[in-house]
Amino acid sequence: MGTLREWRSGGERTLAIFIKSLEGVVTTVELRNEDAVEGKLDAVDAGMNIFMTDVVMHRPDGSSLQLPHVFVRGSQIRYVHVPDHIDPVRAIQGQLNVFHRKPPKRRAKPKGKGPLPSHTVHGNPGGGRGRGRGGITGAVG
Amino acid sequence: MAGICQLSSDPRPAEGFADSRHEEAEVELYMGEESQGSGTLFILESMVAWWCAERGVGFTLPYRTIVMHAVCRDTAAFPRPCIYCHLDSGELEEGSQDEALSEARLVPSRADALETVFNALSECQCLHADSDVGDDDMMFDQASVAARAAAEARLDSVFQMPTPAQFAAMSNGHPAAAAAAAAVDQVDGQFDDAEEES
């Protein structure tokens, strides 16, 4: 959801980037009208609009509703529950890496002039959260 | 900007809607618990429209009034598969009454239309960011992006990381601290992506 351009031109400096890093996580989103939407965060865009699947919506009156696919406008979100095992700093950094991932360089033939440049520590310490999901769409079916 | 409007005449222009993403005939609209009849649903890029020719009634709903929409097959809650919508027709205040926020259901006679209608609504919703979300941070036009980039560059120039030499000077000659200062550069690249795929 959303384009990479939207993220890189502003969305990544909002909290939406943290929510985006939670794609794939099952969690509860509380809305401003106090409904609580519990399910899998499938996709998040730069406006923090979210697409969730396999949802149970809990109403303030105690009733609940099963909803296989849900779309929520970002401005209606009051809270997103973050599971305890998520490290926010790693999650955000990992998501920034995804947005700024450089295309892999062609491996140059060494010309014998010296050692190959050593690469910096790589790999995503965030455990892969959010990797490769920048282009996901929220479409169903 | 208008909220939800009730229509008394067919909203379709002669040549059809120019910005239609999806049209679905025979959709029963429920506002709250009340059926408004069976009509045609128009998912336009600009808004959602619904018109029941038989009853001569219709509605237009701006996307910002549809705060949530969902595929609902929960027959305990409602007997037929439908698109469940939360509507916010007014300013939402903390602890406001239920009349500011209500429910609607779009019940197509064609059950396999649900996913198509859901997707069309979702795509069009993403075209309508809220202007009250606030900030210029949400503006993606060239001028705003340039302004933010300039502001960031100014911030960067103010906050300067000390060089290793400066760190060493601050460490009062302690070898461990000086070594830590030398290690700063290596830590710098820690979060970079690998330049080469291995």
mmCIF file of C-alpha atoms in Angstrom:
data_model
loop_
_atom_site.group_PDB
_atom_site.id
_atom_site.type_symbol
_atom_site.label_atom_id
_atom_site.label_comp_id
_atom_site.label_asym_id
_atom_site.label_seq_id
_atom_site.Cartn_x
_atom_site.Cartn_y
_atom_site.Cartn_z
ATOM 1 C CA MET A 1 0.000 0.000 0.000
ATOM 2 C CA GLY A 2 1.300 3.365 -0.849
ATOM 3 C CA THR A 3 4.274 4.083 -2.979
ATOM 4 C CA LEU A 4 7.898 4.039 -1.994
ATOM 5 C CA ARG A 5 8.033 7.659 -3.080
ATOM 6 C CA GLU A 6 5.368 8.623 -0.554
ATOM 7 C CA TRP A 7 7.347 6.962 2.204
ATOM 8 C CA ARG A 8 10.688 8.430 1.240
ATOM 9 C CA SER A 9 9.330 11.919 0.703
ATOM 10 C CA GLY A 10 7.824 12.260 4.153
ATOM 11 C CA GLY A 11 5.997 9.188 5.442
ATOM 12 C CA GLU A 12 9.176 7.718 6.883
ATOM 13 C CA ARG A 13 9.489 10.661 9.239
ATOM 14 C CA THR A 14 6.120 9.983 10.779
ATOM 15 C CA LEU A 15 5.091 7.250 13.168
ATOM 16 C CA ALA A 16 3.484 5.470 10.246
ATOM 17 C CA ILE A 17 6.868 3.923 9.541
ATOM 18 C CA PHE A 18 6.785 2.121 12.873
ATOM 19 C CA ILE A 19 3.315 0.756 12.159
ATOM 20 C CA LYS A 20 4.507 -0.328 8.723
ATOM 21 C CA SER A 21 7.309 -2.296 10.331
ATOM 22 C CA LEU A 22 4.617 -4.314 12.102
ATOM 23 C CA GLU A 23 3.200 -5.715 8.868
ATOM 24 C CA GLY A 24 2.512 -9.399 9.362
ATOM 25 C CA VAL A 25 2.043 -9.032 13.105
ATOM 26 C CA VAL A 26 -1.211 -9.987 14.796
ATOM 27 C CA THR A 27 -2.219 -7.156 17.056
ATOM 28 C CA THR A 28 -5.046 -4.918 18.241
ATOM 29 C CA VAL A 29 -5.780 -1.488 16.818
ATOM 30 C CA GLU A 30 -7.993 0.789 18.860
ATOM 31 C CA LEU A 31 -10.049 3.309 16.982
ATOM 32 C CA ARG A 32 -11.080 6.752 18.127
ATOM 33 C CA ASN A 33 -14.632 5.554 18.578
ATOM 34 C CA GLU A 34 -13.299 2.898 20.990
ATOM 35 C CA ASP A 35 -13.847 -0.094 18.766
ATOM 36 C CA ALA A 36 -10.916 -2.476 18.971
ATOM 37 C CA VAL A 37 -9.895 -4.257 15.818
ATOM 38 C CA GLU A 38 -7.837 -7.382 16.456
ATOM 39 C CA GLY A 39 -6.202 -9.216 13.608
ATOM 40 C CA LYS A 40 -3.201 -9.392 11.334
ATOM 41 C CA LEU A 41 -1.740 -6.099 10.117
ATOM 42 C CA ASP A 42 -1.498 -6.869 6.449
ATOM 43 C CA ALA A 43 -0.439 -3.578 4.921
ATOM 44 C CA VAL A 44 0.206 0.000 6.013
ATOM 45 C CA ASP A 45 0.624 3.047 3.827
ATOM 46 C CA ALA A 46 2.306 6.384 4.365
ATOM 47 C CA GLY A 47 -0.947 7.885 5.593
ATOM 48 C CA MET A 48 -1.142 5.137 8.209
ATOM 49 C CA ASN A 49 -4.196 3.655 6.538
ATOM 50 C CA ILE A 50 -4.179 -0.005 7.466
ATOM 51 C CA PHE A 51 -5.426 -3.188 5.917
ATOM 52 C CA MET A 52 -6.035 -6.096 8.283
ATOM 53 C CA THR A 53 -7.121 -9.691 7.821
ATOM 54 C CA ASP A 54 -8.806 -12.326 10.011
ATOM 55 C CA VAL A 55 -10.185 -9.670 12.277
ATOM 56 C CA VAL A 56 -12.407 -9.752 15.319
ATOM 57 C CA MET A 57 -13.814 -6.331 16.040
ATOM 58 C CA HIS A 58 -14.763 -5.702 19.650
ATOM 59 C CA ARG A 59 -17.383 -3.035 20.201
ATOM 60 C CA PRO A 60 -17.513 -0.982 23.399
ATOM 61 C CA ASP A 61 -20.914 -2.545 24.180
ATOM 62 C CA GLY A 62 -19.237 -5.932 24.440
ATOM 63 C CA SER A 63 -20.434 -7.363 21.131
ATOM 64 C CA SER A 64 -17.993 -8.540 18.530
ATOM 65 C CA LEU A 65 -17.935 -9.044 14.809
ATOM 66 C CA GLN A 66 -15.844 -11.368 12.663
ATOM 67 C CA LEU A 67 -14.454 -9.596 9.640
ATOM 68 C CA PRO A 68 -12.099 -11.365 7.210
ATOM 69 C CA HIS A 69 -10.842 -8.138 5.603
ATOM 70 C CA VAL A 70 -10.772 -4.678 7.148
ATOM 71 C CA PHE A 71 -9.574 -1.263 5.991
ATOM 72 C CA VAL A 72 -9.166 1.540 8.549
ATOM 73 C CA ARG A 73 -8.437 5.181 7.759
ATOM 74 C CA GLY A 74 -5.226 6.239 9.451
ATOM 75 C CA SER A 75 -6.770 9.262 11.121
ATOM 76 C CA GLN A 76 -9.200 7.041 12.988
ATOM 77 C CA ILE A 77 -6.511 5.105 14.808
ATOM 78 C CA ARG A 78 -6.000 5.939 18.440
ATOM 79 C CA TYR A 79 -3.642 3.163 19.508
ATOM 80 C CA VAL A 80 -1.788 0.310 17.938
ATOM 81 C CA HIS A 81 -0.874 -2.372 20.446
ATOM 82 C CA VAL A 82 2.729 -3.392 20.020
ATOM 83 C CA PRO A 83 3.590 -6.960 21.030
ATOM 84 C CA ASP A 84 6.230 -7.215 23.734
ATOM 85 C CA HIS A 85 8.727 -9.003 21.535
ATOM 86 C CA ILE A 86 8.996 -6.065 19.151
ATOM 87 C CA ASP A 87 11.981 -3.761 19.610
ATOM 88 C CA PRO A 88 10.746 -0.423 18.211
ATOM 89 C CA VAL A 89 14.208 0.917 17.392
ATOM 90 C CA ARG A 90 15.188 -2.161 15.416
ATOM 91 C CA ALA A 91 11.806 -2.293 13.746
ATOM 92 C CA ILE A 92 12.015 1.310 12.550
ATOM 93 C CA GLN A 93 15.624 0.978 11.446
ATOM 94 C CA GLY A 94 14.825 -2.193 9.576
ATOM 95 C CA GLN A 95 11.952 -0.500 7.788
ATOM 96 C CA LEU A 96 14.136 2.476 6.860
ATOM 97 C CA ASN A 97 16.644 0.040 5.417
ATOM 98 C CA VAL A 98 13.924 -1.471 3.276
ATOM 99 C CA PHE A 99 12.958 1.937 1.906
ATOM 100 C CA HIS A 100 16.536 2.904 1.215
ATOM 101 C CA ARG A 101 17.797 -0.410 0.028
ATOM 102 C CA LYS A 102 20.271 0.092 -2.778
ATOM 103 C CA PRO A 103 20.029 -2.294 -5.698
ATOM 104 C CA PRO A 104 22.751 -4.922 -5.433
ATOM 105 C CA LYS A 105 25.914 -3.804 -7.191
ATOM 106 C CA ARG A 106 27.371 -6.021 -9.845
ATOM 107 C CA ARG A 107 30.320 -7.797 -8.373
ATOM 108 C CA ALA A 108 33.361 -6.230 -10.057
ATOM 109 C CA LYS A 109 36.257 -8.437 -11.086
ATOM 110 C CA PRO A 110 39.179 -7.683 -8.809
ATOM 111 C CA LYS A 111 41.925 -6.051 -10.853
ATOM 112 C CA GLY A 112 44.662 -7.179 -8.543
ATOM 113 C CA LYS A 113 45.222 -3.705 -7.191
ATOM 114 C CA GLY A 114 44.405 -4.469 -3.629
ATOM 115 C CA PRO A 115 41.894 -6.160 -1.381
ATOM 116 C CA LEU A 116 38.215 -6.108 -2.190
ATOM 117 C CA PRO A 117 36.430 -3.485 -0.142
ATOM 118 C CA SER A 118 35.313 -5.106 3.082
ATOM 119 C CA HIS A 119 31.662 -4.765 3.668
ATOM 120 C CA THR A 120 30.129 -3.412 6.761
ATOM 121 C CA VAL A 121 28.097 -5.603 9.045
ATOM 122 C CA HIS A 122 25.011 -6.595 7.147
ATOM 123 C CA GLY A 123 21.820 -8.375 7.783
ATOM 124 C CA ASN A 124 18.783 -6.997 9.448
ATOM 125 C CA PRO A 125 19.065 -7.149 13.219
ATOM 126 C CA GLY A 126 15.333 -6.644 13.383
ATOM 127 C CA GLY A 127 14.820 -10.231 12.372
ATOM 128 C CA GLY A 128 13.407 -9.578 8.960
ATOM 129 C CA ARG A 129 10.384 -7.644 10.040
ATOM 130 C CA GLY A 130 9.170 -5.595 7.139
ATOM 131 C CA ARG A 131 11.746 -6.838 4.701
ATOM 132 C CA GLY A 132 10.658 -6.678 1.087
ATOM 133 C CA ARG A 133 7.180 -5.500 1.901
ATOM 134 C CA GLY A 134 7.484 -2.023 0.508
ATOM 135 C CA GLY A 135 5.490 -2.789 -2.563
ATOM 136 C CA ILE A 136 2.718 -4.847 -1.084
ATOM 137 C CA THR A 137 -0.802 -3.937 -2.034
ATOM 138 C CA GLY A 138 -3.769 -4.432 0.172
ATOM 139 C CA ALA A 139 -5.880 -6.113 -2.478
ATOM 140 C CA VAL A 140 -7.955 -9.117 -1.622
ATOM 141 C CA GLY A 141 -8.447 -12.253 -3.638
ATOM 142 C CA MET B 1 -16.536 20.004 2.728
ATOM 143 C CA ALA B 2 -19.817 18.150 2.481
ATOM 144 C CA GLY B 3 -20.646 15.165 4.601
ATOM 145 C CA ILE B 4 -23.046 12.410 3.725
ATOM 146 C CA CYS B 5 -25.738 13.741 1.418
ATOM 147 C CA GLN B 6 -29.107 12.318 0.599
ATOM 148 C CA LEU B 7 -30.056 12.403 -3.070
ATOM 149 C CA SER B 8 -33.484 12.812 -4.597
ATOM 150 C CA SER B 9 -32.457 12.400 -8.192
ATOM 151 C CA ASP B 10 -30.228 10.100 -10.196
ATOM 152 C CA PRO B 11 -26.664 11.352 -9.768
ATOM 153 C CA ARG B 12 -25.342 9.855 -12.983
ATOM 154 C CA PRO B 13 -24.274 12.287 -15.698
ATOM 155 C CA ALA B 14 -25.463 11.408 -19.212
ATOM 156 C CA GLU B 15 -22.051 10.189 -20.270
ATOM 157 C CA GLY B 16 -21.555 8.228 -17.044
ATOM 158 C CA PHE B 17 -19.154 8.897 -14.192
ATOM 159 C CA ALA B 18 -15.679 9.782 -15.405
ATOM 160 C CA ASP B 19 -13.939 8.565 -12.250
ATOM 161 C CA SER B 20 -15.751 5.296 -11.658
ATOM 162 C CA ARG B 21 -13.595 2.500 -10.266
ATOM 163 C CA HIS B 22 -16.413 0.017 -9.909
ATOM 164 C CA GLU B 23 -20.138 -0.144 -10.388
ATOM 165 C CA GLU B 24 -22.280 -2.781 -8.793
ATOM 166 C CA ALA B 25 -25.973 -3.138 -9.477
ATOM 167 C CA GLU B 26 -28.487 -4.640 -7.063
ATOM 168 C CA VAL B 27 -26.826 -3.557 -3.888
ATOM 169 C CA GLU B 28 -29.058 -3.172 -0.874
ATOM 170 C CA LEU B 29 -27.968 -0.331 1.370
ATOM 171 C CA TYR B 30 -28.618 -0.400 5.082
ATOM 172 C CA MET B 31 -28.186 2.809 7.038
ATOM 173 C CA GLY B 32 -28.033 1.521 10.578
ATOM 174 C CA GLU B 33 -30.704 -1.133 10.816
ATOM 175 C CA GLU B 34 -32.888 0.287 8.051
ATOM 176 C CA SER B 35 -32.820 -0.890 4.482
ATOM 177 C CA GLN B 36 -32.883 1.927 1.967
ATOM 178 C CA GLY B 37 -33.787 -0.407 -0.857
ATOM 179 C CA SER B 38 -31.829 -2.035 -3.638
ATOM 180 C CA GLY B 39 -29.904 0.205 -5.962
ATOM 181 C CA THR B 40 -26.685 0.689 -7.852
ATOM 182 C CA LEU B 41 -23.463 1.309 -5.998
ATOM 183 C CA PHE B 42 -20.878 3.564 -7.626
ATOM 184 C CA ILE B 43 -17.345 3.432 -6.270
ATOM 185 C CA LEU B 44 -15.958 6.647 -7.700
ATOM 186 C CA GLU B 45 -12.511 8.044 -7.100
ATOM 187 C CA SER B 46 -14.131 11.167 -5.694
ATOM 188 C CA MET B 47 -16.771 9.580 -3.451
ATOM 189 C CA VAL B 48 -19.126 6.665 -2.981
ATOM 190 C CA ALA B 49 -22.565 7.064 -4.500
ATOM 191 C CA TRP B 50 -25.635 4.861 -4.361
ATOM 192 C CA TRP B 51 -28.908 5.342 -6.163
ATOM 193 C CA CYS B 52 -32.172 3.435 -5.914
ATOM 194 C CA ALA B 53 -34.293 4.330 -8.937
ATOM 195 C CA GLU B 54 -37.263 2.373 -7.628
ATOM 196 C CA ARG B 55 -37.581 4.488 -4.521
ATOM 197 C CA GLY B 56 -36.058 7.644 -5.911
ATOM 198 C CA VAL B 57 -33.535 7.855 -3.097
ATOM 199 C CA GLY B 58 -29.776 7.837 -2.980
ATOM 200 C CA PHE B 59 -26.715 8.909 -1.026
ATOM 201 C CA THR B 60 -23.271 10.251 -1.616
ATOM 202 C CA LEU B 61 -20.559 9.510 0.913
ATOM 203 C CA PRO B 62 -17.207 11.292 0.873
ATOM 204 C CA TYR B 63 -14.391 8.883 1.691
ATOM 205 C CA ARG B 64 -13.424 10.676 4.852
ATOM 206 C CA THR B 65 -16.831 9.796 6.267
ATOM 207 C CA ILE B 66 -16.185 6.075 5.824
ATOM 208 C CA VAL B 67 -13.698 5.599 8.616
ATOM 209 C CA MET B 68 -13.613 1.835 8.308
ATOM 210 C CA HIS B 69 -14.942 -0.683 5.828
ATOM 211 C CA ALA B 70 -14.766 -4.449 6.007
ATOM 212 C CA VAL B 71 -15.911 -7.658 4.393
ATOM 213 C CA CYS B 72 -18.410 -9.192 6.780
ATOM 214 C CA ARG B 73 -19.594 -12.780 6.570
ATOM 215 C CA ASP B 74 -20.522 -13.010 10.211
ATOM 216 C CA THR B 75 -24.082 -14.290 9.863
ATOM 217 C CA ALA B 76 -24.600 -14.068 13.601
ATOM 218 C CA ALA B 77 -24.419 -10.299 13.225
ATOM 219 C CA PHE B 78 -26.157 -9.919 9.880
ATOM 220 C CA PRO B 79 -27.797 -12.638 7.802
ATOM 221 C CA ARG B 80 -26.110 -11.872 4.475
ATOM 222 C CA PRO B 81 -22.517 -11.306 3.386
ATOM 223 C CA CYS B 82 -21.918 -7.594 3.090
ATOM 224 C CA ILE B 83 -19.480 -4.728 3.305
ATOM 225 C CA TYR B 84 -19.723 -3.327 6.797
ATOM 226 C CA CYS B 85 -18.947 0.398 7.049
ATOM 227 C CA HIS B 86 -18.373 2.702 9.988
ATOM 228 C CA LEU B 87 -19.528 6.178 9.134
ATOM 229 C CA ASP B 88 -18.441 9.403 10.733
ATOM 230 C CA SER B 89 -20.697 12.127 9.486
ATOM 231 C CA GLY B 90 -19.561 14.892 11.760
ATOM 232 C CA GLU B 91 -16.718 16.143 13.868
ATOM 233 C CA LEU B 92 -15.725 13.334 16.161
ATOM 234 C CA GLU B 93 -15.211 14.531 19.698
ATOM 235 C CA GLU B 94 -13.997 12.543 22.644
ATOM 236 C CA GLY B 95 -16.923 10.771 24.244
ATOM 237 C CA SER B 96 -19.341 11.914 21.564
ATOM 238 C CA GLN B 97 -22.787 10.425 21.163
ATOM 239 C CA ASP B 98 -23.448 7.565 18.814
ATOM 240 C CA GLU B 99 -25.273 9.726 16.334
ATOM 241 C CA ALA B 100 -21.985 11.175 15.144
ATOM 242 C CA LEU B 101 -20.806 7.708 14.168
ATOM 243 C CA SER B 102 -23.079 5.197 12.567
ATOM 244 C CA GLU B 103 -23.033 2.001 10.628
ATOM 245 C CA ALA B 104 -23.945 1.152 7.090
ATOM 246 C CA ARG B 105 -23.962 -2.111 5.211
ATOM 247 C CA LEU B 106 -23.630 -2.645 1.487
ATOM 248 C CA VAL B 107 -25.289 -5.942 0.608
ATOM 249 C CA PRO B 108 -24.686 -7.007 -2.990
ATOM 250 C CA SER B 109 -26.987 -9.624 -4.428
ATOM 251 C CA ARG B 110 -23.884 -11.073 -6.063
ATOM 252 C CA ALA B 111 -21.947 -12.604 -3.155
ATOM 253 C CA ASP B 112 -18.694 -12.799 -5.064
ATOM 254 C CA ALA B 113 -18.776 -9.037 -5.565
ATOM 255 C CA LEU B 114 -17.663 -8.477 -1.979
ATOM 256 C CA GLU B 115 -13.933 -8.622 -2.607
ATOM 257 C CA THR B 116 -14.136 -6.403 -5.685
ATOM 258 C CA VAL B 117 -16.164 -3.768 -3.851
ATOM 259 C CA PHE B 118 -13.829 -3.974 -0.845
ATOM 260 C CA ASN B 119 -10.745 -3.511 -3.019
ATOM 261 C CA ALA B 120 -12.255 -0.628 -4.955
ATOM 262 C CA LEU B 121 -13.205 1.135 -1.709
ATOM 263 C CA SER B 122 -9.724 0.569 -0.284
ATOM 264 C CA GLU B 123 -7.965 1.907 -3.373
ATOM 265 C CA CYS B 124 -10.098 5.025 -3.474
ATOM 266 C CA GLN B 125 -9.736 5.589 0.275
ATOM 267 C CA CYS B 126 -5.983 5.788 -0.174
ATOM 268 C CA LEU B 127 -6.518 8.685 -2.575
ATOM 269 C CA HIS B 128 -8.147 10.740 0.165
ATOM 270 C CA ALA B 129 -5.719 11.598 2.919
ATOM 271 C CA ASP B 130 -7.153 13.629 5.760
ATOM 272 C CA SER B 131 -6.255 17.281 5.664
ATOM 273 C CA ASP B 132 -6.716 17.482 9.423
ATOM 274 C CA VAL B 133 -3.953 14.986 10.047
ATOM 275 C CA GLY B 134 -2.078 17.883 10.316
ATOM 276 C CA ASP B 135 1.074 18.572 9.085
ATOM 277 C CA ASP B 136 3.018 19.623 6.211
ATOM 278 C CA ASP B 137 4.840 16.395 6.802
ATOM 279 C CA MET B 138 2.075 14.767 4.834
ATOM 280 C CA MET B 139 2.510 16.966 1.775
ATOM 281 C CA PHE B 140 4.375 15.279 -1.015
ATOM 282 C CA ASP B 141 4.477 18.029 -3.597
ATOM 283 C CA GLN B 142 7.855 19.171 -4.785
ATOM 284 C CA ALA B 143 7.927 22.435 -2.830
ATOM 285 C CA SER B 144 7.109 20.785 0.506
ATOM 286 C CA VAL B 145 9.586 17.992 -0.041
ATOM 287 C CA ALA B 146 12.293 20.529 -0.894
ATOM 288 C CA ALA B 147 11.421 22.576 2.179
ATOM 289 C CA ARG B 148 11.701 19.533 4.429
ATOM 290 C CA ALA B 149 14.991 18.520 2.851
ATOM 291 C CA ALA B 150 16.375 22.017 3.459
ATOM 292 C CA ALA B 151 15.207 21.959 7.075
ATOM 293 C CA GLU B 152 16.854 18.584 7.555
ATOM 294 C CA ALA B 153 20.112 19.824 6.052
ATOM 295 C CA ARG B 154 20.098 22.740 8.478
ATOM 296 C CA LEU B 155 19.577 20.365 11.388
ATOM 297 C CA ASP B 156 22.385 18.156 10.166
ATOM 298 C CA SER B 157 24.754 21.100 10.071
ATOM 299 C CA VAL B 158 23.920 21.999 13.667
ATOM 300 C CA PHE B 159 24.456 18.540 15.096
ATOM 301 C CA GLN B 160 27.990 17.444 14.436
ATOM 302 C CA MET B 161 29.354 14.184 15.742
ATOM 303 C CA PRO B 162 32.725 14.716 17.364
ATOM 304 C CA THR B 163 35.629 13.333 15.354
ATOM 305 C CA PRO B 164 37.606 10.488 16.885
ATOM 306 C CA ALA B 165 40.351 12.970 17.706
ATOM 307 C CA GLN B 166 37.910 15.149 19.596
ATOM 308 C CA PHE B 167 36.590 12.102 21.415
ATOM 309 C CA ALA B 168 40.106 11.152 22.361
ATOM 310 C CA ALA B 169 40.686 14.647 23.649
ATOM 311 C CA MET B 170 37.561 14.355 25.751
ATOM 312 C CA SER B 171 38.711 11.046 27.143
ATOM 313 C CA ASN B 172 41.588 12.661 29.042
ATOM 314 C CA GLY B 173 44.110 10.222 27.671
ATOM 315 C CA HIS B 174 42.379 7.071 28.847
ATOM 316 C CA PRO B 175 43.346 4.313 26.392
ATOM 317 C CA ALA B 176 40.023 2.505 26.597
ATOM 318 C CA ALA B 177 38.083 5.619 25.777
ATOM 319 C CA ALA B 178 40.436 6.474 22.938
ATOM 320 C CA ALA B 179 39.975 2.988 21.528
ATOM 321 C CA ALA B 180 36.222 3.391 21.784
ATOM 322 C CA ALA B 181 36.555 6.646 19.884
ATOM 323 C CA ALA B 182 38.476 4.894 17.150
ATOM 324 C CA ALA B 183 35.742 2.296 16.979
ATOM 325 C CA VAL B 184 33.083 4.939 16.318
ATOM 326 C CA ASP B 185 33.732 4.913 12.592
ATOM 327 C CA GLN B 186 33.221 1.212 12.324
ATOM 328 C CA VAL B 187 29.966 1.385 14.216
ATOM 329 C CA ASP B 188 28.799 4.039 11.797
ATOM 330 C CA GLY B 189 28.122 1.635 9.014
ATOM 331 C CA GLN B 190 26.430 -0.898 11.232
ATOM 332 C CA PHE B 191 22.969 -0.387 9.855
ATOM 333 C CA ASP B 192 23.930 0.008 6.244
ATOM 334 C CA ASP B 193 22.845 -2.568 3.770
ATOM 335 C CA ALA B 194 25.485 -4.788 2.357
ATOM 336 C CA GLU B 195 26.896 -3.327 -0.806
ATOM 337 C CA GLU B 196 27.317 -6.724 -2.327
ATOM 338 C CA GLU B 197 24.899 -9.566 -2.326
ATOM 339 C CA SER B 198 26.696 -12.600 -1.030
#
